[in-house]
Amino acid sequence: MLTTRQVDAYHALTVVAPGIVERFRPGHFVGVAVGGPHTSMLTRRAFSIHDVKPDYGGTVEFVFAVNGPGTAWLAGRRARDTLDLVGPLGRPFPLPRDPVNCVMVGGEYGSAMLFAVADALQQRGCRVDFVLGAASADRVFGAMRARRMGESTTLTTEDGSLGMRGRVTDVLPGVIADVRADVVYACGPMETLRGVTAVAVEFDIPVQVAVEERMACGIGVCMTCVLPVIGDDGVTRMVRSCVEGPVFRGERVRFDDVGTIPFDALGAPGGGSRNVG
């Protein structure tokens, strides 16, 4: 491990991982083993990649909040410690062929994933505007970087400690209208993605979301991260966030049914079972 730093309420770890850097695309994530070689914490923790750089042959930075014993252990790591991680994992964000106006919406540390996407979009001549929000100022990640990169940056906090009081969904309609947005890219808590998707649908523009479902294996084996997604054929399937995602078209994710198996999903005991085969 190269560096570890605290960024307000979050931790950012940078590791030397040339193999991951070579194959990285914006939207990828890494699976990190926690607890050390003799731990009872067997499952990896999934973290979206914030940044990759060519330094030291290739470095990867990821950002996280301490939510339990696994992330607490990770927050205690120091420079020169060794980490066991695999990646890049998942499906990255699709990028437009032609220059378009893009709004990047980030909730809490979910915004960490968006900066690599924004950089790739700007290299294609796209306009990029940011909307970032969280409960409080210390939980808004990347405000300064967004101000440097974006044509405009709108910040929201639920307690009013930074930017406008409220949530990203409160200001998003105005931003979309002002910049004449063609597409929305979003990452953050599921409830945020649900609201952002509803706004984008209202404006009839596409929305790409990177979902934050809990992932144990990260490679599609354990089936802990499934959620209901409508396919091109109109049929709902339970798909794995780690392999088929984490990036999905927002309007295809059945946010109201996340955490359940809808009765009409393919293979479900209800209406979907008749679609098997």
PDB file of C-alpha atoms in Angstrom:
ATOM      1  CA  MET A   1       0.000   0.000   0.000  1.00  0.00           C
ATOM      2  CA  LEU A   2       1.273   3.454  -0.882  1.00  0.00           C
ATOM      3  CA  THR A   3      -0.741   6.020   1.092  1.00  0.00           C
ATOM      4  CA  THR A   4      -3.724   6.273   3.396  1.00  0.00           C
ATOM      5  CA  ARG A   5      -5.482   9.537   4.202  1.00  0.00           C
ATOM      6  CA  GLN A   6      -8.650  10.754   5.841  1.00  0.00           C
ATOM      7  CA  VAL A   7     -10.946  12.943   3.740  1.00  0.00           C
ATOM      8  CA  ASP A   8     -13.523  14.463   6.075  1.00  0.00           C
ATOM      9  CA  ALA A   9     -15.815  11.556   7.077  1.00  0.00           C
ATOM     10  CA  TYR A  10     -14.132   9.113   4.678  1.00  0.00           C
ATOM     11  CA  HIS A  11     -10.879   7.234   4.139  1.00  0.00           C
ATOM     12  CA  ALA A  12      -8.931   7.111   0.874  1.00  0.00           C
ATOM     13  CA  LEU A  13      -6.416   4.332   0.261  1.00  0.00           C
ATOM     14  CA  THR A  14      -3.943   4.271  -2.616  1.00  0.00           C
ATOM     15  CA  VAL A  15      -2.351   0.960  -3.602  1.00  0.00           C
ATOM     16  CA  VAL A  16       0.205  -0.010  -6.221  1.00  0.00           C
ATOM     17  CA  ALA A  17      -1.644  -2.308  -8.619  1.00  0.00           C
ATOM     18  CA  PRO A  18      -0.355  -2.042 -12.212  1.00  0.00           C
ATOM     19  CA  GLY A  19      -2.486  -4.944 -13.462  1.00  0.00           C
ATOM     20  CA  ILE A  20      -5.695  -3.232 -12.400  1.00  0.00           C
ATOM     21  CA  VAL A  21      -4.660   0.130 -13.857  1.00  0.00           C
ATOM     22  CA  GLU A  22      -3.958  -1.416 -17.261  1.00  0.00           C
ATOM     23  CA  ARG A  23      -7.526  -2.715 -17.602  1.00  0.00           C
ATOM     24  CA  PHE A  24      -9.413  -0.006 -15.711  1.00  0.00           C
ATOM     25  CA  ARG A  25     -12.447   1.708 -17.217  1.00  0.00           C
ATOM     26  CA  PRO A  26     -14.569   4.309 -15.376  1.00  0.00           C
ATOM     27  CA  GLY A  27     -17.177   2.495 -13.294  1.00  0.00           C
ATOM     28  CA  HIS A  28     -15.045  -0.504 -12.367  1.00  0.00           C
ATOM     29  CA  PHE A  29     -14.594  -1.550  -8.740  1.00  0.00           C
ATOM     30  CA  VAL A  30     -12.198  -3.651  -6.661  1.00  0.00           C
ATOM     31  CA  GLY A  31     -12.812  -6.431  -4.131  1.00  0.00           C
ATOM     32  CA  VAL A  32     -10.634  -6.072  -1.043  1.00  0.00           C
ATOM     33  CA  ALA A  33      -9.947  -8.769   1.552  1.00  0.00           C
ATOM     34  CA  VAL A  34     -10.172  -7.439   5.113  1.00  0.00           C
ATOM     35  CA  GLY A  35      -9.059  -8.592   8.549  1.00  0.00           C
ATOM     36  CA  GLY A  36      -5.700 -10.131   7.677  1.00  0.00           C
ATOM     37  CA  PRO A  37      -4.738 -13.759   6.920  1.00  0.00           C
ATOM     38  CA  HIS A  38      -6.294 -15.310  10.062  1.00  0.00           C
ATOM     39  CA  THR A  39      -9.576 -13.403  10.171  1.00  0.00           C
ATOM     40  CA  SER A  40     -13.079 -14.833  10.354  1.00  0.00           C
ATOM     41  CA  MET A  41     -14.213 -12.074   7.934  1.00  0.00           C
ATOM     42  CA  LEU A  42     -14.116 -14.206   4.820  1.00  0.00           C
ATOM     43  CA  THR A  43     -15.916 -12.064   2.249  1.00  0.00           C
ATOM     44  CA  ARG A  44     -14.288  -9.242   0.351  1.00  0.00           C
ATOM     45  CA  ARG A  45     -15.526  -5.668   0.491  1.00  0.00           C
ATOM     46  CA  ALA A  46     -16.373  -3.956  -2.799  1.00  0.00           C
ATOM     47  CA  PHE A  47     -15.183  -0.388  -3.400  1.00  0.00           C
ATOM     48  CA  SER A  48     -15.567   1.715  -6.518  1.00  0.00           C
ATOM     49  CA  ILE A  49     -12.334   3.041  -7.990  1.00  0.00           C
ATOM     50  CA  HIS A  50     -11.856   6.772  -7.482  1.00  0.00           C
ATOM     51  CA  ASP A  51      -8.639   7.297  -9.388  1.00  0.00           C
ATOM     52  CA  VAL A  52      -5.886   5.541 -11.274  1.00  0.00           C
ATOM     53  CA  LYS A  53      -2.453   7.040 -11.980  1.00  0.00           C
ATOM     54  CA  PRO A  54       0.713   5.880 -13.760  1.00  0.00           C
ATOM     55  CA  ASP A  55       2.928   6.560 -10.704  1.00  0.00           C
ATOM     56  CA  TYR A  56       5.008   3.623  -9.395  1.00  0.00           C
ATOM     57  CA  GLY A  57       3.924   1.533 -12.382  1.00  0.00           C
ATOM     58  CA  GLY A  58       0.231   2.132 -11.686  1.00  0.00           C
ATOM     59  CA  THR A  59      -1.739   3.141  -8.584  1.00  0.00           C
ATOM     60  CA  VAL A  60      -5.404   2.726  -7.657  1.00  0.00           C
ATOM     61  CA  GLU A  61      -7.263   4.845  -5.108  1.00  0.00           C
ATOM     62  CA  PHE A  62     -10.582   3.924  -3.524  1.00  0.00           C
ATOM     63  CA  VAL A  63     -12.707   5.742  -0.955  1.00  0.00           C
ATOM     64  CA  PHE A  64     -14.863   4.279   1.809  1.00  0.00           C
ATOM     65  CA  ALA A  65     -16.691   5.005   5.041  1.00  0.00           C
ATOM     66  CA  VAL A  66     -16.257   2.959   8.213  1.00  0.00           C
ATOM     67  CA  ASN A  67     -19.487   0.998   8.622  1.00  0.00           C
ATOM     68  CA  GLY A  68     -18.392  -2.163  10.437  1.00  0.00           C
ATOM     69  CA  PRO A  69     -15.426  -4.267  11.578  1.00  0.00           C
ATOM     70  CA  GLY A  70     -14.169  -4.898   8.027  1.00  0.00           C
ATOM     71  CA  THR A  71     -13.944  -1.260   7.007  1.00  0.00           C
ATOM     72  CA  ALA A  72     -12.665  -0.336  10.497  1.00  0.00           C
ATOM     73  CA  TRP A  73      -9.777  -2.785   9.966  1.00  0.00           C
ATOM     74  CA  LEU A  74      -9.124  -1.270   6.546  1.00  0.00           C
ATOM     75  CA  ALA A  75      -9.100   2.260   7.972  1.00  0.00           C
ATOM     76  CA  GLY A  76      -6.299   1.149  10.299  1.00  0.00           C
ATOM     77  CA  ARG A  77      -3.951   0.174   7.470  1.00  0.00           C
ATOM     78  CA  ARG A  78      -0.809   2.240   6.979  1.00  0.00           C
ATOM     79  CA  ALA A  79       1.703   2.899   4.204  1.00  0.00           C
ATOM     80  CA  ARG A  80       3.718  -0.214   3.249  1.00  0.00           C
ATOM     81  CA  ASP A  81       1.054  -2.587   4.561  1.00  0.00           C
ATOM     82  CA  THR A  82       0.047  -5.228   2.018  1.00  0.00           C
ATOM     83  CA  LEU A  83      -3.539  -5.501   0.803  1.00  0.00           C
ATOM     84  CA  ASP A  84      -5.157  -8.408  -1.022  1.00  0.00           C
ATOM     85  CA  LEU A  85      -7.423  -7.043  -3.751  1.00  0.00           C
ATOM     86  CA  VAL A  86      -8.842  -8.189  -7.073  1.00  0.00           C
ATOM     87  CA  GLY A  87     -10.006  -6.086 -10.005  1.00  0.00           C
ATOM     88  CA  PRO A  88     -11.022  -4.365 -12.061  1.00  0.00           C
ATOM     89  CA  LEU A  89     -14.477  -5.881 -11.560  1.00  0.00           C
ATOM     90  CA  GLY A  90     -17.921  -5.175 -12.989  1.00  0.00           C
ATOM     91  CA  ARG A  91     -19.197  -3.458 -16.110  1.00  0.00           C
ATOM     92  CA  PRO A  92     -18.033   0.150 -16.645  1.00  0.00           C
ATOM     93  CA  PHE A  93     -20.088   3.164 -17.680  1.00  0.00           C
ATOM     94  CA  PRO A  94     -20.941   3.335 -21.391  1.00  0.00           C
ATOM     95  CA  LEU A  95     -19.648   6.536 -22.955  1.00  0.00           C
ATOM     96  CA  PRO A  96     -21.367   8.516 -25.746  1.00  0.00           C
ATOM     97  CA  ARG A  97     -19.776   8.533 -29.187  1.00  0.00           C
ATOM     98  CA  ASP A  98     -20.517  12.218 -29.796  1.00  0.00           C
ATOM     99  CA  PRO A  99     -20.128  15.256 -27.517  1.00  0.00           C
ATOM    100  CA  VAL A 100     -23.222  15.702 -25.311  1.00  0.00           C
ATOM    101  CA  ASN A 101     -24.148  17.585 -22.141  1.00  0.00           C
ATOM    102  CA  CYS A 102     -23.695  15.341 -19.102  1.00  0.00           C
ATOM    103  CA  VAL A 103     -24.823  15.847 -15.510  1.00  0.00           C
ATOM    104  CA  MET A 104     -22.891  13.875 -12.889  1.00  0.00           C
ATOM    105  CA  VAL A 105     -24.900  13.198  -9.715  1.00  0.00           C
ATOM    106  CA  GLY A 106     -23.120  11.873  -6.620  1.00  0.00           C
ATOM    107  CA  GLY A 107     -24.503  10.986  -3.215  1.00  0.00           C
ATOM    108  CA  GLU A 108     -22.063  10.779  -0.280  1.00  0.00           C
ATOM    109  CA  TYR A 109     -18.824   8.966  -1.237  1.00  0.00           C
ATOM    110  CA  GLY A 110     -20.563   7.523  -4.310  1.00  0.00           C
ATOM    111  CA  SER A 111     -19.345  10.640  -6.097  1.00  0.00           C
ATOM    112  CA  ALA A 112     -15.781   9.248  -5.925  1.00  0.00           C
ATOM    113  CA  MET A 113     -16.556   6.991  -8.890  1.00  0.00           C
ATOM    114  CA  LEU A 114     -17.773   9.867 -11.064  1.00  0.00           C
ATOM    115  CA  PHE A 115     -14.542  11.794 -11.567  1.00  0.00           C
ATOM    116  CA  ALA A 116     -12.909   9.199 -13.814  1.00  0.00           C
ATOM    117  CA  VAL A 117     -16.148   9.102 -15.817  1.00  0.00           C
ATOM    118  CA  ALA A 118     -16.189  12.893 -16.077  1.00  0.00           C
ATOM    119  CA  ASP A 119     -12.581  12.934 -17.257  1.00  0.00           C
ATOM    120  CA  ALA A 120     -13.342  10.372 -19.982  1.00  0.00           C
ATOM    121  CA  LEU A 121     -16.403  12.371 -21.060  1.00  0.00           C
ATOM    122  CA  GLN A 122     -14.429  15.611 -21.274  1.00  0.00           C
ATOM    123  CA  GLN A 123     -11.812  13.888 -23.417  1.00  0.00           C
ATOM    124  CA  ARG A 124     -14.669  13.185 -25.850  1.00  0.00           C
ATOM    125  CA  GLY A 125     -15.667  16.834 -25.921  1.00  0.00           C
ATOM    126  CA  CYS A 126     -18.649  16.514 -23.577  1.00  0.00           C
ATOM    127  CA  ARG A 127     -19.824  19.243 -21.239  1.00  0.00           C
ATOM    128  CA  VAL A 128     -19.830  18.076 -17.623  1.00  0.00           C
ATOM    129  CA  ASP A 129     -21.811  19.559 -14.729  1.00  0.00           C
ATOM    130  CA  PHE A 130     -21.842  18.205 -11.179  1.00  0.00           C
ATOM    131  CA  VAL A 131     -24.557  17.824  -8.553  1.00  0.00           C
ATOM    132  CA  LEU A 132     -23.161  16.456  -5.284  1.00  0.00           C
ATOM    133  CA  GLY A 133     -24.942  15.966  -1.999  1.00  0.00           C
ATOM    134  CA  ALA A 134     -24.996  14.272   1.401  1.00  0.00           C
ATOM    135  CA  ALA A 135     -26.456  14.644   4.858  1.00  0.00           C
ATOM    136  CA  SER A 136     -23.771  17.102   5.998  1.00  0.00           C
ATOM    137  CA  ALA A 137     -20.729  18.982   4.687  1.00  0.00           C
ATOM    138  CA  ASP A 138     -18.190  16.396   5.892  1.00  0.00           C
ATOM    139  CA  ARG A 139     -19.988  13.682   3.912  1.00  0.00           C
ATOM    140  CA  VAL A 140     -19.937  15.475   0.548  1.00  0.00           C
ATOM    141  CA  PHE A 141     -16.998  13.971  -1.334  1.00  0.00           C
ATOM    142  CA  GLY A 142     -15.052  15.776  -4.057  1.00  0.00           C
ATOM    143  CA  ALA A 143     -16.591  19.261  -3.969  1.00  0.00           C
ATOM    144  CA  MET A 144     -13.317  21.048  -4.774  1.00  0.00           C
ATOM    145  CA  ARG A 145     -12.404  18.656  -7.569  1.00  0.00           C
ATOM    146  CA  ALA A 146     -15.896  18.994  -9.037  1.00  0.00           C
ATOM    147  CA  ARG A 147     -15.548  22.785  -9.051  1.00  0.00           C
ATOM    148  CA  ARG A 148     -12.245  22.487 -10.905  1.00  0.00           C
ATOM    149  CA  MET A 149     -13.552  20.009 -13.481  1.00  0.00           C
ATOM    150  CA  GLY A 150     -17.166  20.945 -14.097  1.00  0.00           C
ATOM    151  CA  GLU A 151     -18.759  23.767 -16.033  1.00  0.00           C
ATOM    152  CA  SER A 152     -20.915  24.167 -12.928  1.00  0.00           C
ATOM    153  CA  THR A 153     -21.148  22.457  -9.552  1.00  0.00           C
ATOM    154  CA  THR A 154     -24.242  22.410  -7.343  1.00  0.00           C
ATOM    155  CA  LEU A 155     -23.880  21.180  -3.776  1.00  0.00           C
ATOM    156  CA  THR A 156     -26.639  20.130  -1.375  1.00  0.00           C
ATOM    157  CA  THR A 157     -26.726  19.025   2.261  1.00  0.00           C
ATOM    158  CA  GLU A 158     -29.720  17.935   4.251  1.00  0.00           C
ATOM    159  CA  ASP A 159     -28.633  20.049   7.236  1.00  0.00           C
ATOM    160  CA  GLY A 160     -27.711  23.105   5.154  1.00  0.00           C
ATOM    161  CA  SER A 161     -24.045  23.048   6.246  1.00  0.00           C
ATOM    162  CA  LEU A 162     -22.795  23.255   2.642  1.00  0.00           C
ATOM    163  CA  GLY A 163     -24.453  24.527  -0.515  1.00  0.00           C
ATOM    164  CA  MET A 164     -28.230  24.414  -0.706  1.00  0.00           C
ATOM    165  CA  ARG A 165     -30.336  22.792   1.992  1.00  0.00           C
ATOM    166  CA  GLY A 166     -32.033  19.661   0.666  1.00  0.00           C
ATOM    167  CA  ARG A 167     -31.178  16.699  -1.507  1.00  0.00           C
ATOM    168  CA  VAL A 168     -29.685  16.310  -4.948  1.00  0.00           C
ATOM    169  CA  THR A 169     -33.108  15.458  -6.351  1.00  0.00           C
ATOM    170  CA  ASP A 170     -34.407  18.862  -5.226  1.00  0.00           C
ATOM    171  CA  VAL A 171     -31.960  20.776  -7.436  1.00  0.00           C
ATOM    172  CA  LEU A 172     -31.479  18.258 -10.246  1.00  0.00           C
ATOM    173  CA  PRO A 173     -34.509  19.340 -12.355  1.00  0.00           C
ATOM    174  CA  GLY A 174     -33.216  22.910 -12.449  1.00  0.00           C
ATOM    175  CA  VAL A 175     -29.700  21.828 -13.420  1.00  0.00           C
ATOM    176  CA  ILE A 176     -30.963  19.528 -16.181  1.00  0.00           C
ATOM    177  CA  ALA A 177     -33.077  22.348 -17.602  1.00  0.00           C
ATOM    178  CA  ASP A 178     -30.340  25.019 -17.283  1.00  0.00           C
ATOM    179  CA  VAL A 179     -27.595  23.020 -19.004  1.00  0.00           C
ATOM    180  CA  ARG A 180     -29.938  21.257 -21.432  1.00  0.00           C
ATOM    181  CA  ALA A 181     -28.604  17.929 -20.285  1.00  0.00           C
ATOM    182  CA  ASP A 182     -28.610  14.980 -22.671  1.00  0.00           C
ATOM    183  CA  VAL A 183     -27.717  12.286 -20.132  1.00  0.00           C
ATOM    184  CA  VAL A 184     -27.313  11.779 -16.372  1.00  0.00           C
ATOM    185  CA  TYR A 185     -24.620   9.662 -14.697  1.00  0.00           C
ATOM    186  CA  ALA A 186     -25.209   8.822 -11.031  1.00  0.00           C
ATOM    187  CA  CYS A 187     -23.726   6.916  -8.124  1.00  0.00           C
ATOM    188  CA  GLY A 188     -24.759   6.868  -4.484  1.00  0.00           C
ATOM    189  CA  PRO A 189     -27.183   5.251  -2.068  1.00  0.00           C
ATOM    190  CA  MET A 190     -30.037   3.319  -3.679  1.00  0.00           C
ATOM    191  CA  GLU A 191     -32.660   5.807  -2.497  1.00  0.00           C
ATOM    192  CA  THR A 192     -30.709   8.611  -4.194  1.00  0.00           C
ATOM    193  CA  LEU A 193     -30.469   6.630  -7.438  1.00  0.00           C
ATOM    194  CA  ARG A 194     -34.186   5.957  -7.311  1.00  0.00           C
ATOM    195  CA  GLY A 195     -34.938   9.683  -7.057  1.00  0.00           C
ATOM    196  CA  VAL A 196     -32.398  10.681  -9.708  1.00  0.00           C
ATOM    197  CA  THR A 197     -33.843   8.112 -12.113  1.00  0.00           C
ATOM    198  CA  ALA A 198     -37.360   9.483 -11.562  1.00  0.00           C
ATOM    199  CA  VAL A 199     -36.175  12.993 -12.439  1.00  0.00           C
ATOM    200  CA  ALA A 200     -34.353  11.825 -15.577  1.00  0.00           C
ATOM    201  CA  VAL A 201     -37.411   9.863 -16.728  1.00  0.00           C
ATOM    202  CA  GLU A 202     -39.520  12.991 -16.231  1.00  0.00           C
ATOM    203  CA  PHE A 203     -37.179  14.871 -18.579  1.00  0.00           C
ATOM    204  CA  ASP A 204     -37.085  11.921 -20.977  1.00  0.00           C
ATOM    205  CA  ILE A 205     -33.289  11.656 -20.948  1.00  0.00           C
ATOM    206  CA  PRO A 206     -31.194   8.515 -20.341  1.00  0.00           C
ATOM    207  CA  VAL A 207     -29.715   7.890 -16.905  1.00  0.00           C
ATOM    208  CA  GLN A 208     -26.836   5.556 -16.105  1.00  0.00           C
ATOM    209  CA  VAL A 209     -26.617   4.500 -12.455  1.00  0.00           C
ATOM    210  CA  ALA A 210     -23.920   2.608 -10.554  1.00  0.00           C
ATOM    211  CA  VAL A 211     -25.812   0.735  -7.839  1.00  0.00           C
ATOM    212  CA  GLU A 212     -24.528   0.273  -4.290  1.00  0.00           C
ATOM    213  CA  GLU A 213     -25.645  -3.254  -3.492  1.00  0.00           C
ATOM    214  CA  ARG A 214     -23.735  -5.301  -0.917  1.00  0.00           C
ATOM    215  CA  MET A 215     -21.378  -7.676  -2.727  1.00  0.00           C
ATOM    216  CA  ALA A 216     -19.643 -10.608  -1.076  1.00  0.00           C
ATOM    217  CA  CYS A 217     -17.649 -12.323  -3.824  1.00  0.00           C
ATOM    218  CA  GLY A 218     -17.631  -9.620  -6.512  1.00  0.00           C
ATOM    219  CA  ILE A 219     -17.365 -12.190  -9.314  1.00  0.00           C
ATOM    220  CA  GLY A 220     -20.924 -13.467  -9.716  1.00  0.00           C
ATOM    221  CA  VAL A 221     -20.773 -16.665  -7.671  1.00  0.00           C
ATOM    222  CA  CYS A 222     -22.523 -15.977  -4.363  1.00  0.00           C
ATOM    223  CA  MET A 223     -25.732 -14.272  -5.604  1.00  0.00           C
ATOM    224  CA  THR A 224     -25.940 -11.859  -2.638  1.00  0.00           C
ATOM    225  CA  CYS A 225     -26.122  -8.723  -4.808  1.00  0.00           C
ATOM    226  CA  VAL A 226     -29.025  -9.592  -7.108  1.00  0.00           C
ATOM    227  CA  LEU A 227     -31.677  -7.026  -7.953  1.00  0.00           C
ATOM    228  CA  PRO A 228     -34.620  -6.934 -10.383  1.00  0.00           C
ATOM    229  CA  VAL A 229     -33.801  -5.370 -13.747  1.00  0.00           C
ATOM    230  CA  ILE A 230     -35.986  -5.186 -16.858  1.00  0.00           C
ATOM    231  CA  GLY A 231     -34.253  -6.565 -19.951  1.00  0.00           C
ATOM    232  CA  ASP A 232     -34.403  -5.378 -23.575  1.00  0.00           C
ATOM    233  CA  ASP A 233     -37.230  -7.878 -24.100  1.00  0.00           C
ATOM    234  CA  GLY A 234     -39.325  -6.341 -21.313  1.00  0.00           C
ATOM    235  CA  VAL A 235     -38.821  -9.333 -19.009  1.00  0.00           C
ATOM    236  CA  THR A 236     -37.661  -8.765 -15.422  1.00  0.00           C
ATOM    237  CA  ARG A 237     -34.684 -10.849 -14.340  1.00  0.00           C
ATOM    238  CA  MET A 238     -32.785 -11.069 -11.065  1.00  0.00           C
ATOM    239  CA  VAL A 239     -29.321  -9.950 -12.163  1.00  0.00           C
ATOM    240  CA  ARG A 240     -26.035  -9.754 -10.297  1.00  0.00           C
ATOM    241  CA  SER A 241     -24.853  -6.228  -9.552  1.00  0.00           C
ATOM    242  CA  CYS A 242     -21.215  -7.324  -9.540  1.00  0.00           C
ATOM    243  CA  VAL A 243     -21.186  -8.907 -13.004  1.00  0.00           C
ATOM    244  CA  GLU A 244     -24.111  -7.522 -15.006  1.00  0.00           C
ATOM    245  CA  GLY A 245     -23.589  -4.211 -13.152  1.00  0.00           C
ATOM    246  CA  PRO A 246     -22.830  -2.196 -11.152  1.00  0.00           C
ATOM    247  CA  VAL A 247     -23.821   0.160 -13.967  1.00  0.00           C
ATOM    248  CA  PHE A 248     -27.388  -0.112 -15.265  1.00  0.00           C
ATOM    249  CA  ARG A 249     -29.818   2.053 -17.152  1.00  0.00           C
ATOM    250  CA  GLY A 250     -31.731   3.633 -14.305  1.00  0.00           C
ATOM    251  CA  GLU A 251     -35.170   3.207 -15.785  1.00  0.00           C
ATOM    252  CA  ARG A 252     -34.563  -0.541 -16.088  1.00  0.00           C
ATOM    253  CA  VAL A 253     -33.892  -1.032 -12.365  1.00  0.00           C
ATOM    254  CA  ARG A 254     -37.048  -1.777 -10.371  1.00  0.00           C
ATOM    255  CA  PHE A 255     -36.046   0.301  -7.355  1.00  0.00           C
ATOM    256  CA  ASP A 256     -39.387  -0.250  -5.608  1.00  0.00           C
ATOM    257  CA  ASP A 257     -38.728  -4.002  -5.644  1.00  0.00           C
ATOM    258  CA  VAL A 258     -35.041  -4.039  -4.633  1.00  0.00           C
ATOM    259  CA  GLY A 259     -34.583  -6.558  -1.821  1.00  0.00           C
ATOM    260  CA  THR A 260     -37.428  -8.746  -3.096  1.00  0.00           C
ATOM    261  CA  ILE A 261     -38.074 -11.138  -5.961  1.00  0.00           C
ATOM    262  CA  PRO A 262     -41.006  -9.635  -7.891  1.00  0.00           C
ATOM    263  CA  PHE A 263     -43.787 -12.129  -8.637  1.00  0.00           C
ATOM    264  CA  ASP A 264     -43.424 -11.450 -12.392  1.00  0.00           C
ATOM    265  CA  ALA A 265     -39.636 -11.948 -12.542  1.00  0.00           C
ATOM    266  CA  LEU A 266     -38.337 -14.704 -14.789  1.00  0.00           C
ATOM    267  CA  GLY A 267     -38.302 -17.955 -12.801  1.00  0.00           C
ATOM    268  CA  ALA A 268     -40.222 -16.512  -9.840  1.00  0.00           C
ATOM    269  CA  PRO A 269     -43.098 -18.513  -8.310  1.00  0.00           C
ATOM    270  CA  GLY A 270     -45.580 -15.989  -9.718  1.00  0.00           C
ATOM    271  CA  GLY A 271     -46.202 -14.815 -13.260  1.00  0.00           C
ATOM    272  CA  GLY A 272     -42.587 -14.919 -14.336  1.00  0.00           C
ATOM    273  CA  SER A 273     -42.350 -18.699 -14.116  1.00  0.00           C
ATOM    274  CA  ARG A 274     -44.356 -19.104 -17.286  1.00  0.00           C
ATOM    275  CA  ASN A 275     -41.599 -17.323 -19.204  1.00  0.00           C
ATOM    276  CA  VAL A 276     -38.978 -19.944 -18.425  1.00  0.00           C
ATOM    277  CA  GLY A 277     -37.618 -21.535 -21.544  1.00  0.00           C
TER     278      GLY A 277
END
